[in-house]
Coordinates of C-alpha atoms and ligand atoms in Angstrom, one line a residue:
M1 CA 37.6 2.6 -39.2
K2 CA 37.8 0.9 -42.4
G3 CA 34.9 -1.3 -44.0
I4 CA 31.8 1.0 -43.1
A5 CA 30.0 1.3 -46.3
A6 CA 27.4 3.7 -47.3
T7 CA 24.4 3.5 -47.8
F8 CA 21.1 4.6 -48.5
L9 CA 18.8 5.5 -45.9
P10 CA 14.6 4.1 -46.4
P11 CA 12.8 8.2 -46.8
I12 CA 12.7 10.2 -43.7
A13 CA 9.7 11.8 -44.0
L14 CA 9.8 15.0 -41.9
D15 CA 6.5 17.5 -40.0
Y16 CA 7.6 20.8 -40.4
R17 CA 4.5 21.5 -38.4
S18 CA 4.7 18.8 -35.5
K19 CA 5.1 20.1 -31.9
T20 CA 8.0 17.9 -32.0
P21 CA 11.1 19.8 -33.2
L22 CA 13.0 18.6 -36.0
Y23 CA 15.7 16.9 -33.9
G24 CA 13.3 14.9 -32.1
Q25 CA 12.0 13.9 -35.1
L26 CA 15.1 12.7 -36.5
Y27 CA 15.8 11.1 -33.3
E28 CA 13.5 8.9 -33.2
W29 CA 13.3 8.0 -37.2
F30 CA 17.0 6.4 -36.9
R31 CA 15.7 4.9 -33.4
K32 CA 12.6 3.0 -34.6
A33 CA 14.7 2.2 -38.0
I34 CA 17.1 0.2 -35.8
F35 CA 14.6 -1.0 -33.9
A36 CA 12.9 -2.5 -37.2
G37 CA 16.2 -3.8 -38.6
Q38 CA 16.3 -1.5 -41.3
L39 CA 19.5 -0.1 -40.1
R40 CA 22.1 -2.8 -38.7
P41 CA 24.4 -2.6 -36.6
G42 CA 27.9 -2.1 -37.8
Q43 CA 26.1 0.3 -40.6
R44 CA 27.4 3.6 -41.9
V45 CA 25.1 6.7 -41.8
P46 CA 25.0 10.0 -43.9
S47 CA 27.2 12.5 -42.7
T48 CA 25.6 15.4 -40.7
R49 CA 26.2 17.6 -43.7
S50 CA 24.9 15.7 -46.4
L51 CA 22.4 14.7 -44.6
A52 CA 20.8 18.2 -43.8
T53 CA 21.3 18.9 -47.7
E54 CA 19.2 16.2 -48.8
L55 CA 16.9 16.4 -45.6
K56 CA 16.7 20.6 -47.1
V57 CA 17.1 21.4 -43.1
S58 CA 19.6 23.5 -41.2
R59 CA 22.6 21.2 -39.7
I60 CA 21.7 21.7 -36.1
P61 CA 18.6 19.9 -36.2
V62 CA 20.7 17.1 -37.2
L63 CA 23.9 17.5 -35.6
N64 CA 22.0 17.7 -32.4
A65 CA 19.4 14.2 -33.3
Y66 CA 23.3 12.5 -34.0
E67 CA 24.4 13.6 -30.4
Q68 CA 21.7 12.0 -28.5
L69 CA 22.3 8.9 -30.6
L70 CA 25.7 9.5 -29.7
A71 CA 25.1 9.7 -26.6
E72 CA 22.9 7.3 -26.0
G73 CA 24.6 4.4 -27.9
Y74 CA 22.4 4.1 -30.9
F75 CA 25.6 5.4 -33.2
E76 CA 28.8 5.3 -32.6
S77 CA 31.5 7.4 -34.8
F78 CA 34.8 7.1 -35.6
V79 CA 37.6 10.1 -36.5
G80 CA 37.6 10.0 -40.4
A81 CA 35.7 6.9 -40.6
G82 CA 32.4 9.2 -40.1
T83 CA 29.8 7.6 -38.2
C84 CA 27.9 4.8 -38.1
V85 CA 24.6 2.3 -36.1
A86 CA 26.4 1.2 -32.8
R87 CA 27.9 -2.8 -34.0
S88 CA 27.3 -4.0 -29.5
I89 CA 24.0 -3.7 -30.3
P90 CA 22.6 -6.8 -29.9
E91 CA 21.5 -8.3 -34.0
D92 CA 19.1 -11.1 -32.3
T93 CA 17.4 -8.6 -30.7
L94 CA 16.4 -6.4 -33.6
I95 CA 15.8 -9.2 -35.7
A96 CA 12.9 -10.2 -33.0
A97 CA 11.7 -6.9 -32.2
A98 CA 11.6 -6.0 -36.5
R99 CA 9.8 -9.6 -36.8
K100 CA 6.9 -8.7 -34.0
A101 CA 6.3 -5.2 -35.5
R102 CA 5.8 -6.1 -39.1
R103 CA 3.4 -8.9 -37.2
G104 CA 1.9 -6.1 -35.1
S105 CA 1.2 -8.4 -32.0
P106 CA 4.0 -8.8 -30.1
E107 CA 3.5 -11.9 -28.0
K108 CA 2.2 -13.9 -30.1
A109 CA 4.3 -17.6 -31.5
E110 CA 7.9 -16.6 -31.0
K111 CA 9.1 -19.3 -29.4
R112 CA 10.9 -17.2 -25.8
G113 CA 12.8 -18.1 -22.7
S114 CA 11.4 -18.8 -19.4
R115 CA 9.9 -16.5 -17.5
R116 CA 10.2 -18.0 -14.2
M117 CA 8.7 -16.3 -11.3
S118 CA 10.3 -16.6 -7.9
R119 CA 7.3 -18.4 -5.9
R120 CA 6.9 -15.4 -4.0
G121 CA 6.1 -13.4 -7.0
T122 CA 3.3 -16.7 -7.8
T123 CA 2.0 -15.8 -5.1
L124 CA 1.4 -12.1 -5.3
T125 CA -1.1 -13.1 -8.4
Q126 CA -3.2 -15.5 -6.8
L127 CA -4.2 -13.2 -4.3
P128 CA -8.0 -13.3 -4.5
P129 CA -9.3 -10.4 -6.3
Q130 CA -11.6 -7.4 -4.1
T131 CA -13.2 -5.3 -7.0
W132 CA -15.3 -3.6 -4.0
L133 CA -11.9 -1.9 -3.1
D134 CA -12.0 -0.5 -6.6
N135 CA -14.3 2.1 -5.4
L136 CA -14.7 5.1 -2.4
G137 CA -18.4 4.3 -2.4
A138 CA -19.9 4.7 1.1
F139 CA -18.6 1.8 3.5
R140 CA -15.0 1.5 2.3
V141 CA -13.5 0.8 5.5
S142 CA -10.7 2.5 6.7
L143 CA -12.0 5.7 5.2
P144 CA -11.7 8.9 7.2
A145 CA -14.3 11.6 7.0
L146 CA -12.1 13.8 4.8
E147 CA -14.4 16.3 4.1
H148 CA -13.7 17.0 7.6
F149 CA -10.0 17.1 7.9
P150 CA -8.7 20.8 8.6
I151 CA -7.1 20.9 5.2
K152 CA -6.5 24.5 5.9
I153 CA -4.5 24.7 9.2
W154 CA -3.1 22.0 7.2
S155 CA -1.8 23.7 4.0
K156 CA -0.7 26.3 5.8
L157 CA 1.7 24.2 7.4
V158 CA 3.3 22.1 4.7
A159 CA 3.5 26.1 2.7
R160 CA 5.9 26.9 6.3
H161 CA 8.1 24.0 5.9
S162 CA 8.5 24.4 2.4
R163 CA 8.9 27.9 1.5
R164 CA 12.0 28.2 3.0
P165 CA 13.0 24.7 3.6
P166 CA 16.2 23.5 5.5
T167 CA 18.2 21.7 3.6
G168 CA 17.9 18.3 6.6
L169 CA 14.1 18.8 4.9
M170 CA 15.5 18.7 1.5
A171 CA 18.3 15.9 1.5
Y172 CA 18.7 12.1 2.6
G173 CA 17.0 11.3 5.9
R174 CA 17.3 8.7 8.2
P175 CA 16.0 5.3 7.5
M176 CA 14.4 5.3 11.4
G177 CA 12.5 8.8 10.7
Y178 CA 12.8 12.5 11.2
L179 CA 14.1 12.4 15.4
P180 CA 11.2 15.8 16.1
F181 CA 8.5 13.4 14.6
R182 CA 9.5 10.5 16.0
E183 CA 9.6 12.2 19.7
V184 CA 6.5 13.5 19.5
I185 CA 5.0 9.9 18.5
A186 CA 6.7 8.3 21.7
E187 CA 4.8 11.2 23.6
Y188 CA 1.2 10.3 21.9
L189 CA 2.3 6.5 22.9
G190 CA 3.3 6.6 26.3
T191 CA 0.6 9.6 27.2
V192 CA -2.8 7.8 25.2
R193 CA -2.0 4.5 24.1
G194 CA 0.1 3.8 27.9
V195 CA 3.4 1.9 24.8
R196 CA 6.3 2.3 27.0
C197 CA 9.3 3.2 24.3
E198 CA 11.7 6.0 23.7
P199 CA 11.8 8.0 20.3
S200 CA 15.5 5.8 19.2
Q201 CA 12.6 3.3 19.2
I202 CA 9.9 4.9 17.0
L203 CA 10.6 3.7 12.5
V204 CA 8.5 6.0 10.9
T205 CA 6.5 4.3 7.8
T206 CA 4.5 4.4 5.0
G207 CA 1.4 3.1 6.7
S208 CA 1.0 -0.1 9.2
Q209 CA 1.4 -1.9 6.3
Q210 CA 5.0 -1.9 5.4
A211 CA 5.5 -1.8 9.5
L212 CA 4.4 -5.6 8.8
Q213 CA 6.2 -6.2 5.5
L214 CA 9.0 -4.7 7.6
S215 CA 8.5 -7.1 10.8
A216 CA 8.0 -10.0 8.5
Q217 CA 11.5 -9.8 6.9
V218 CA 13.1 -9.1 10.0
L219 CA 11.8 -11.9 12.2
L220 CA 10.5 -14.1 9.6
D221 CA 12.6 -16.8 7.6
P222 CA 10.6 -18.8 5.1
K223 CA 7.8 -21.1 5.5
D224 CA 8.4 -19.9 9.8
Q225 CA 5.0 -19.9 11.5
V226 CA 2.9 -16.7 11.9
W227 CA -0.5 -17.6 13.7
I228 CA -3.2 -15.1 13.6
E229 CA -6.8 -13.9 14.0
E230 CA -9.7 -16.0 12.1
P231 CA -11.8 -13.5 10.8
G232 CA -8.7 -11.0 11.0
Y233 CA -7.4 -8.4 9.0
P234 CA -6.4 -9.9 4.8
S235 CA -3.8 -6.9 4.4
A236 CA -1.5 -8.6 7.2
R237 CA -1.9 -12.1 6.3
H238 CA -0.9 -10.9 2.4
A239 CA 1.8 -9.3 3.9
F240 CA 3.6 -12.9 5.8
M241 CA 2.3 -14.7 2.9
T242 CA 4.1 -13.3 1.0
A243 CA 6.9 -12.6 2.8
G244 CA 6.7 -16.8 2.8
A245 CA 5.8 -17.6 6.0
Q246 CA 3.4 -20.2 7.3
V247 CA 0.0 -18.1 8.1
I248 CA -1.5 -20.4 10.6
P249 CA -5.5 -19.1 11.4
V250 CA -6.8 -19.4 14.7
R251 CA -10.4 -18.5 16.0
V252 CA -11.4 -15.3 17.8
D253 CA -14.7 -15.7 20.2
H254 CA -15.5 -12.8 22.4
D255 CA -12.5 -12.3 24.2
G256 CA -10.6 -12.2 21.0
M257 CA -7.8 -14.6 20.2
D258 CA -8.3 -18.0 21.5
V259 CA -4.7 -18.0 23.2
A260 CA -5.4 -21.3 25.0
E261 CA -5.2 -22.6 21.3
V262 CA -2.4 -20.8 20.2
I263 CA -0.1 -22.1 23.7
R264 CA -1.6 -25.4 22.6
R265 CA -0.8 -26.0 19.1
G266 CA 1.7 -23.0 18.5
R267 CA 5.2 -24.8 19.6
D268 CA 6.3 -24.2 16.5
A269 CA 5.2 -20.5 16.2
R270 CA 7.9 -17.7 15.8
V271 CA 5.3 -14.8 15.8
V272 CA 1.3 -13.9 16.7
Y273 CA -0.4 -11.0 15.0
V274 CA -3.2 -9.7 17.2
T275 CA -5.3 -7.0 17.0
P276 CA -5.8 -6.7 20.9
S277 CA -7.4 -3.2 21.6
H278 CA -10.0 -3.6 19.0
Q279 CA -10.3 -7.0 16.6
Y280 CA -10.3 -6.3 13.4
P281 CA -12.6 -7.0 11.9
M282 CA -15.4 -8.5 14.9
G283 CA -14.5 -5.6 17.2
M284 CA -14.2 -7.3 20.4
T285 CA -11.5 -6.3 22.7
M286 CA -9.3 -9.3 24.7
S287 CA -9.0 -9.7 27.7
A288 CA -7.1 -9.0 30.6
T289 CA -6.7 -12.6 31.1
R290 CA -6.0 -13.5 27.9
R291 CA -3.2 -10.8 27.3
M292 CA -1.4 -11.8 30.1
L293 CA -1.2 -15.3 29.5
L294 CA -0.2 -14.5 25.6
L295 CA 2.8 -12.4 27.1
N296 CA 3.7 -15.4 29.8
W297 CA 3.6 -17.8 26.8
A298 CA 5.5 -15.3 24.4
A299 CA 8.5 -15.0 26.9
R300 CA 8.8 -18.3 27.6
A301 CA 8.6 -19.7 24.4
G302 CA 10.5 -17.2 22.5
V303 CA 7.5 -15.8 20.4
W304 CA 7.7 -12.1 18.7
I305 CA 4.1 -10.5 19.1
I306 CA 2.8 -7.9 16.5
E307 CA 0.5 -5.7 18.5
D308 CA -1.7 -3.9 15.1
D309 CA -3.3 -1.1 16.8
Y310 CA -4.8 0.8 14.1
D311 CA -7.7 2.9 15.1
S312 CA -7.9 2.3 19.0
E313 CA -8.1 6.5 19.0
Y314 CA -11.9 5.9 17.8
R315 CA -13.8 4.5 21.3
F316 CA -17.1 5.4 22.1
G317 CA -18.6 3.9 25.2
T318 CA -15.2 3.5 27.4
R319 CA -12.1 5.1 27.7
P320 CA -9.4 3.6 25.2
I321 CA -8.1 0.3 26.4
A322 CA -4.3 0.4 27.0
S323 CA -1.6 -1.5 24.6
L324 CA -0.2 -5.1 25.0
Q325 CA 3.2 -3.3 24.6
G326 CA 2.6 -1.2 27.9
M327 CA 1.9 -4.8 29.5
D328 CA 4.9 -6.1 28.1
S329 CA 8.6 -7.0 30.4
D330 CA 9.9 -9.6 28.3
E331 CA 10.1 -6.6 25.3
R332 CA 8.2 -9.3 22.8
V333 CA 5.8 -6.9 21.5
I334 CA 6.3 -5.0 18.1
Y335 CA 4.2 -2.4 18.0
V336 CA 1.9 -1.3 15.1
G337 CA 0.2 2.5 14.1
T338 CA -0.6 4.4 11.4
F339 CA -2.1 7.9 10.6
S340 CA -4.4 6.5 8.3
K341 CA -7.3 7.0 9.6
V342 CA -6.7 9.7 12.1
L343 CA -5.3 12.0 9.5
F344 CA -5.8 10.6 6.0
P345 CA -4.6 7.3 3.8
A346 CA -2.9 9.1 1.4
L347 CA 0.4 10.3 3.8
R348 CA 1.4 6.8 3.6
L349 CA 2.3 7.8 7.5
G350 CA 2.3 4.9 10.5
Y351 CA 4.7 3.8 12.8
V352 CA 5.9 1.1 15.0
A353 CA 7.7 0.5 18.4
V354 CA 10.5 -2.0 18.3
P355 CA 11.7 -3.5 20.6
K356 CA 15.7 -2.4 21.5
D357 CA 17.8 -5.0 20.8
L358 CA 15.8 -5.1 17.0
V359 CA 16.6 -1.7 16.6
P360 CA 19.1 -1.8 13.8
A361 CA 17.9 -4.3 11.9
F362 CA 14.5 -2.7 12.0
S363 CA 16.2 0.5 10.3
A364 CA 18.7 -1.4 8.1
A365 CA 15.3 -3.6 6.5
R366 CA 14.4 0.4 6.2
D367 CA 17.2 1.2 4.5
S368 CA 17.3 -1.6 2.3
A369 CA 13.3 -1.2 0.8
D370 CA 12.9 2.9 0.0
V371 CA 15.5 4.2 2.4
F372 CA 12.9 6.6 4.7
S373 CA 9.5 8.6 4.4
S374 CA 9.6 12.2 3.1
T375 CA 10.6 14.0 5.1
L376 CA 8.5 17.2 4.5
Y377 CA 4.9 15.5 5.2
Q378 CA 7.1 14.5 9.0
A379 CA 7.4 17.4 9.5
V380 CA 4.4 18.7 8.5
A381 CA 2.9 15.8 11.7
T382 CA 5.0 16.6 14.1
D383 CA 4.0 20.2 13.9
F384 CA 0.3 20.3 13.5
I385 CA 0.6 17.5 16.8
R386 CA 2.5 19.8 18.8
E387 CA 0.5 22.4 17.9
G388 CA -2.7 21.2 19.4
H389 CA -4.8 20.3 15.7
F390 CA -4.6 16.7 16.3
A391 CA -5.7 16.1 19.6
R392 CA -8.3 18.0 18.2
H393 CA -9.8 16.6 15.0
I394 CA -9.8 13.3 17.1
R395 CA -11.7 14.4 19.6
R396 CA -14.2 15.7 16.6
M397 CA -14.5 12.7 14.5
R398 CA -15.0 10.9 17.6
M399 CA -18.5 12.9 17.8
L400 CA -18.8 12.4 14.3
Y401 CA -17.8 9.0 13.8
M402 CA -20.6 8.0 17.1
E403 CA -23.2 9.7 15.1
R404 CA -22.5 7.9 11.5
R405 CA -22.1 4.8 13.8
T406 CA -25.9 5.4 14.8
E407 CA -27.1 6.6 11.7
L408 CA -26.2 2.7 10.2
V409 CA -27.5 1.5 12.8
K410 CA -30.8 3.0 12.1
A411 CA -30.3 2.0 8.8
I412 CA -29.5 -1.5 8.5
D413 CA -32.0 -2.2 11.3
S414 CA -35.1 -0.2 9.3
Q415 CA -34.0 -1.5 5.9
M416 CA -32.2 -4.8 6.6
G417 CA -33.4 -5.6 10.2
D418 CA -35.0 -8.8 8.7
T419 CA -32.1 -10.0 7.2
L420 CA -28.5 -8.4 8.9
E421 CA -27.4 -8.7 12.7
V422 CA -25.1 -6.1 13.9
I423 CA -22.0 -6.2 15.9
G424 CA -18.8 -5.0 16.9
T425 CA -20.5 -1.6 17.2
E426 CA -17.8 -0.1 20.4
A427 CA -15.3 1.3 18.4
G428 CA -13.2 2.5 15.4
M429 CA -15.3 2.9 11.7
H430 CA -16.5 0.1 10.7
L431 CA -19.0 -2.8 11.9
V432 CA -19.8 -6.0 10.8
A433 CA -23.2 -7.1 9.5
L434 CA -23.7 -11.0 9.5
L435 CA -25.9 -12.5 7.0
P436 CA -28.2 -15.1 7.7
R437 CA -27.1 -18.9 7.6
G438 CA -25.7 -20.2 4.7
I439 CA -26.1 -17.0 2.7
R440 CA -23.0 -16.2 0.7
D441 CA -21.3 -13.0 1.0
V442 CA -19.2 -12.6 -2.1
A443 CA -21.8 -12.1 -4.2
I444 CA -23.7 -9.9 -3.1
S445 CA -20.5 -7.3 -2.4
T446 CA -19.8 -8.2 -6.2
E447 CA -23.3 -6.9 -6.6
A448 CA -23.0 -3.8 -4.9
A449 CA -19.7 -3.0 -6.4
R450 CA -21.6 -2.4 -9.6
M451 CA -23.8 0.0 -7.8
G452 CA -20.6 2.3 -6.3
I453 CA -20.8 0.2 -3.1
C454 CA -17.9 -1.2 -1.0
A455 CA -19.5 -3.5 1.5
M456 CA -16.3 -5.4 1.7
P457 CA -17.6 -9.7 2.3
L458 CA -17.0 -11.2 5.8
S459 CA -15.7 -14.0 3.9
S460 CA -12.2 -12.9 2.4
C461 CA -11.6 -11.8 6.2
Y462 CA -11.4 -15.8 6.6
M463 CA -8.9 -18.3 5.6
Q464 CA -11.4 -21.1 6.2
P465 CA -14.6 -20.9 5.3
P466 CA -16.8 -18.7 7.6
P467 CA -19.5 -20.1 9.6
R468 CA -21.2 -17.2 9.1
G469 CA -20.9 -14.5 6.1
G470 CA -21.6 -10.9 6.2
F471 CA -20.2 -7.3 5.3
V472 CA -17.4 -5.0 6.9
L473 CA -19.3 -1.5 6.6
G474 CA -16.6 1.2 7.2
Y475 CA -18.8 4.8 8.0
G476 CA -15.6 6.8 8.3
G477 CA -16.2 8.2 5.1
A478 CA -19.6 8.5 4.2
N479 CA -22.5 10.8 5.6
T480 CA -26.3 10.9 6.3
H481 CA -26.9 10.1 3.2
Q482 CA -24.3 8.0 1.7
I483 CA -25.3 5.9 4.5
H484 CA -28.7 5.2 4.2
D485 CA -28.6 5.0 -0.4
G486 CA -26.0 2.8 0.6
I487 CA -28.0 0.3 2.7
S488 CA -30.5 0.5 0.3
K489 CA -28.3 0.0 -2.7
L490 CA -27.1 -3.2 -0.2
R491 CA -30.6 -4.5 0.2
M492 CA -31.2 -4.0 -3.7
S493 CA -28.0 -5.9 -4.5
L494 CA -28.6 -8.7 -1.8
R495 CA -31.7 -9.4 -3.8
S496 CA -30.4 -9.1 -7.2
A497 CA -27.2 -11.8 -6.0
R498 CA -29.9 -14.1 -4.7
A499 CA -31.9 -14.3 -7.8
L500 CA -28.5 -15.0 -9.7
I501 CA -27.4 -18.3 -7.5
Ligands
PLP1 C1 -6.0 -3.9 10.6 C2 -5.6 -3.1 10.5 N1 -4.8 -2.2 10.3 C3 -4.3 -1.4 9.7 C4 -4.5 -0.5 8.7 C5 -4.0 0.8 8.4 O1 -3.2 0.1 7.3 P1 -2.2 1.7 6.3 O2 -1.3 2.1 7.9 O3 -1.2 0.4 5.9 O4 -3.0 2.7 5.5 C6 -6.2 -0.9 8.3 C7 -6.6 0.0 7.5 O5 -7.7 -0.3 7.1 C8 -6.6 -1.8 9.1 O6 -7.9 -2.4 9.0

């Protein structure tokens, strides 16, 4: 290689007291000099020997730095011709980077190429902010009583599986999940929820949110219609919207979704999303008549039903309501469940019972999304269920949540009974407190969030203007003190928000 002129380098200052080793400082110095345009592509750099002499350091750190820069493609070397800054580094990138660095403000003025996002990407940025979800204070919906989780037992099981894990636990797993876990889930669902499926139909997901996304991916093309409950679960709406689907709200009444309305207007429906056991957020149960109507129509019309059965383990008065999936004779129902409430949300474990003919598509969708869920936690959860800890935990939590529900109703009654009307207290870990007509909820929720209270505005569950505002209040994760304190803060928020309006 000819014609590479040896040039002077800008001064290199090494800090001998720094924690960064000398070779690291040299490496960083060269990288920065290249980005700042002080060293140009093709420019020759001194030999390691001469640079070491010049800097009065041993040759080893210089050799190590050069080796790293060569390995990462910042330098290239030629036998007999020394080392230079790689000529393949595009000069215009360096000049732009150098200009930005000199100006000190990276973003301004530079004429830039298009930064267009996809329509889906743009939709994602347009989702409304939810400041009330920024804290874990009282009334955070779907937060269980974490302080009552049997963490000692759980830790023992984690240790048991981590000590000498078989390769199956550490290597790549199957997209559908860890087979023993799928077996216990299928057995549990069959016994407790009346779900009819085989382990081969269970796909383990990272929470029910992923189950909804995979369902959208497998079942919907852009602009396809999904009919959802109004009010309904905002995260389900977001999952469908970001898949490019057209989301159509259908009002709920005391029997759940107005199925007759779906049948009347839903000629082009592809998917119906429902929470029949415990409507989210209003809390009613879908009547048997509507369930049958929905299933029969879906079978005739070729519509898929997504059943989100997110918390039916916690019913206080009556026995658990059997699933819609169990009544389905046409394999129309995609049954979604989660361990977020019955274990804990950070576990990110959920599942979906998929009709047999859809299994290959769901499996492939999971594979191309994030391959599979952590096998270690699937194995731990399997033992937790098999050894009886799960059933015991649910029994204890059912009692606790019943007490917390009663305490919350009492606190609302005594402190805000003249303002809030409570509904949906029969099951689950949340209830709805309705405001008088004409009072908007978002400003109050925002004010409450400032006080560390998570009072989700009911209007965020609506796509259209709600008939009444209110709050979706979770009581699973709040103890007696937090409940009473939380309601008094909500009362203060109501006062100051109304003063601001
Ligand atoms: C209707 C509904 N579905 C599902 C979930 C659980 O979501 P995930 O399993 O993604 O934590 C919740 C939690 O708030 C919910 O309210």
